[in-house]
């Protein structure tokens, strides 16, 4: 790892750590009762705070704010679902105190989300959990997801590639250092990004089915996902 790479690493991890889901949101997880409606409202709060955390993290990615402003919006809108699933998978499989995970799983299962989405969602959580990613890998993988050049409406893809490439290189080196006994570990991490893309489709279905049952989203979620 070069000096520059170490500096980049520290900036990304610091940004990733700086913004966590507020405690009151996760505390409500255990308090509120279990109706489908209550669960939906809780998930709405979680999703809204996840998107706020995502925006703050993205603004701290070195070079992001120097991109074309339209492209900044296109990258955020294009990656919000994937970054949210990646972060919640990491929270789910690691940080959540015992018992919270089961409660959140219960609430997700009883919030009006169709079974056909629940299965791929928890399969994804399981496959991320099995990787036992360290914090640096989680932060870099999230930044790499956000800096995906071929999102819809991105005009200057090269500028995004120039930011993403050094992070992919750095993640590759990190994986070799962190998992010397697993040469294919880096490839497995990138495989998660492919699995993530399939969840975009399910997520769109999920939003539509909630909309059909006239559930209300927050303004931030409406804006980032172009609903309502
Ligand atoms: C854990 C998850 C990532 C998974 C289940 C809840 C999540 C926070 C997310 O919920 C939404 O996207 C969502 C969108 C709109 C809304 O009103 C509520 C939730 C999908």
Short mmCIF file of C-alpha atoms in Angstrom, two decimals, residues 21-147:
data_model
loop_
_atom_site.label_atom_id
_atom_site.label_comp_id
_atom_site.label_asym_id
_atom_site.label_seq_id
_atom_site.Cartn_x
_atom_site.Cartn_y
_atom_site.Cartn_z
CA UNK A 21 -28.05 5.23 11.48
CA UNK A 22 -29.30 7.27 14.47
CA UNK A 23 -29.77 5.17 17.62
CA UNK A 24 -33.40 6.29 18.12
CA UNK A 25 -34.35 4.67 14.81
CA UNK A 26 -32.86 1.30 15.73
CA UNK A 27 -34.24 1.64 19.29
CA UNK A 28 -37.79 2.01 17.91
CA UNK A 29 -37.20 -1.34 16.24
CA UNK A 30 -37.76 -3.03 19.61
CA UNK A 31 -40.42 -0.75 21.03
CA UNK A 32 -43.16 -0.19 18.46
CA UNK A 33 -45.80 -2.88 18.09
CA UNK A 34 -45.83 -5.32 15.20
CA UNK A 35 -48.65 -4.26 12.89
CA UNK A 36 -47.90 -4.25 9.15
CA UNK A 37 -48.51 -0.52 9.20
CA UNK A 38 -46.10 0.09 12.12
CA UNK A 39 -43.48 -2.07 10.43
CA UNK A 40 -43.81 -0.15 7.18
CA UNK A 41 -43.44 3.17 8.99
CA UNK A 42 -40.30 1.87 10.74
CA UNK A 43 -38.77 0.63 7.51
CA UNK A 44 -39.57 4.01 5.96
CA UNK A 45 -37.62 5.69 8.74
CA UNK A 46 -34.73 3.26 8.34
CA UNK A 47 -34.63 3.69 4.56
CA UNK A 48 -34.84 7.49 4.84
CA UNK A 49 -31.98 7.66 7.34
CA UNK A 50 -29.98 5.18 5.22
CA UNK A 51 -30.33 7.50 2.22
CA UNK A 52 -29.30 10.52 4.31
CA UNK A 53 -26.24 8.57 5.53
CA UNK A 54 -25.47 7.59 1.93
CA UNK A 55 -25.56 11.20 0.71
CA UNK A 56 -23.23 12.33 3.50
CA UNK A 57 -20.81 9.46 2.86
CA UNK A 58 -20.80 10.16 -0.89
CA UNK A 59 -20.00 13.85 -0.39
CA UNK A 60 -16.87 12.77 1.53
CA UNK A 61 -15.55 10.48 -1.23
CA UNK A 62 -12.39 12.27 -2.48
CA UNK A 63 -13.09 13.86 -5.85
CA UNK A 64 -16.85 13.27 -5.85
CA UNK A 65 -17.77 16.93 -5.33
CA UNK A 66 -15.50 17.91 -8.24
CA UNK A 67 -17.62 15.83 -10.65
CA UNK A 68 -20.23 17.49 -12.89
CA UNK A 69 -23.19 18.31 -10.61
CA UNK A 70 -25.71 16.53 -12.84
CA UNK A 71 -23.47 13.46 -12.75
CA UNK A 72 -23.29 13.62 -8.95
CA UNK A 73 -27.09 13.37 -8.85
CA UNK A 74 -27.13 10.60 -11.47
CA UNK A 75 -24.59 8.56 -9.47
CA UNK A 76 -26.53 9.00 -6.21
CA UNK A 77 -29.88 8.10 -7.75
CA UNK A 78 -28.36 5.18 -9.65
CA UNK A 79 -26.59 3.67 -6.64
CA UNK A 80 -28.91 4.48 -3.72
CA UNK A 81 -30.66 1.10 -3.66
CA UNK A 82 -27.43 -0.90 -3.96
CA UNK A 83 -25.56 1.20 -1.39
CA UNK A 84 -28.52 0.89 0.99
CA UNK A 85 -28.65 -2.89 0.65
CA UNK A 86 -24.89 -3.15 1.03
CA UNK A 87 -24.92 -1.05 4.19
CA UNK A 88 -27.94 -2.81 5.69
CA UNK A 89 -26.36 -6.19 4.86
CA UNK A 90 -23.26 -5.14 6.78
CA UNK A 91 -25.29 -3.75 9.70
CA UNK A 92 -27.44 -6.89 9.63
CA UNK A 93 -24.60 -9.35 9.63
CA UNK A 94 -22.27 -7.48 11.99
CA UNK A 95 -23.12 -4.44 14.05
CA UNK A 96 -26.67 -5.29 15.13
CA UNK A 97 -26.78 -6.43 18.78
CA UNK A 98 -28.16 -9.98 19.16
CA UNK A 99 -31.95 -10.02 19.03
CA UNK A 100 -32.17 -6.82 16.96
CA UNK A 101 -31.37 -8.81 13.83
CA UNK A 102 -34.27 -11.20 14.42
CA UNK A 103 -36.64 -8.34 15.24
CA UNK A 104 -35.67 -6.40 12.09
CA UNK A 105 -36.01 -9.58 10.03
CA UNK A 106 -39.49 -10.12 11.49
CA UNK A 107 -40.51 -6.54 10.74
CA UNK A 108 -39.23 -6.77 7.17
CA UNK A 109 -41.16 -10.00 6.68
CA UNK A 110 -44.33 -8.38 8.03
CA UNK A 111 -44.31 -5.02 6.26
CA UNK A 112 -46.17 -5.77 3.06
CA UNK A 113 -43.05 -6.78 1.10
CA UNK A 114 -43.87 -9.76 -1.13
CA UNK A 115 -42.17 -13.11 -0.41
CA UNK A 116 -40.52 -13.12 -3.85
CA UNK A 117 -38.42 -10.16 -2.72
CA UNK A 118 -37.82 -11.31 0.84
CA UNK A 119 -35.97 -14.45 -0.27
CA UNK A 120 -33.34 -12.80 -2.50
CA UNK A 121 -32.93 -10.06 0.12
CA UNK A 122 -32.02 -12.47 2.93
CA UNK A 123 -29.94 -14.61 0.59
CA UNK A 124 -27.93 -11.49 -0.17
CA UNK A 125 -27.57 -10.70 3.54
CA UNK A 126 -26.36 -14.23 4.15
CA UNK A 127 -23.81 -14.12 1.30
CA UNK A 128 -22.43 -10.79 2.55
CA UNK A 129 -22.31 -12.10 6.13
CA UNK A 130 -20.32 -15.17 5.05
CA UNK A 131 -17.56 -12.90 3.65
CA UNK A 132 -16.76 -11.44 7.10
CA UNK A 133 -15.66 -8.21 5.45
CA UNK A 134 -13.48 -5.88 7.51
CA UNK A 135 -14.58 -2.25 7.85
CA UNK A 136 -12.10 -1.03 5.20
CA UNK A 137 -13.47 -3.49 2.66
CA UNK A 138 -17.07 -2.49 3.45
CA UNK A 139 -16.31 1.22 3.07
CA UNK A 140 -14.37 0.74 -0.18
CA UNK A 141 -16.97 -1.59 -1.67
CA UNK A 142 -19.69 0.98 -0.93
CA UNK A 143 -17.62 3.79 -2.52
CA UNK A 144 -16.94 1.56 -5.57
CA UNK A 145 -20.68 0.87 -5.91
CA UNK A 146 -21.50 4.58 -5.83
CA UNK A 147 -18.77 5.37 -8.38
#
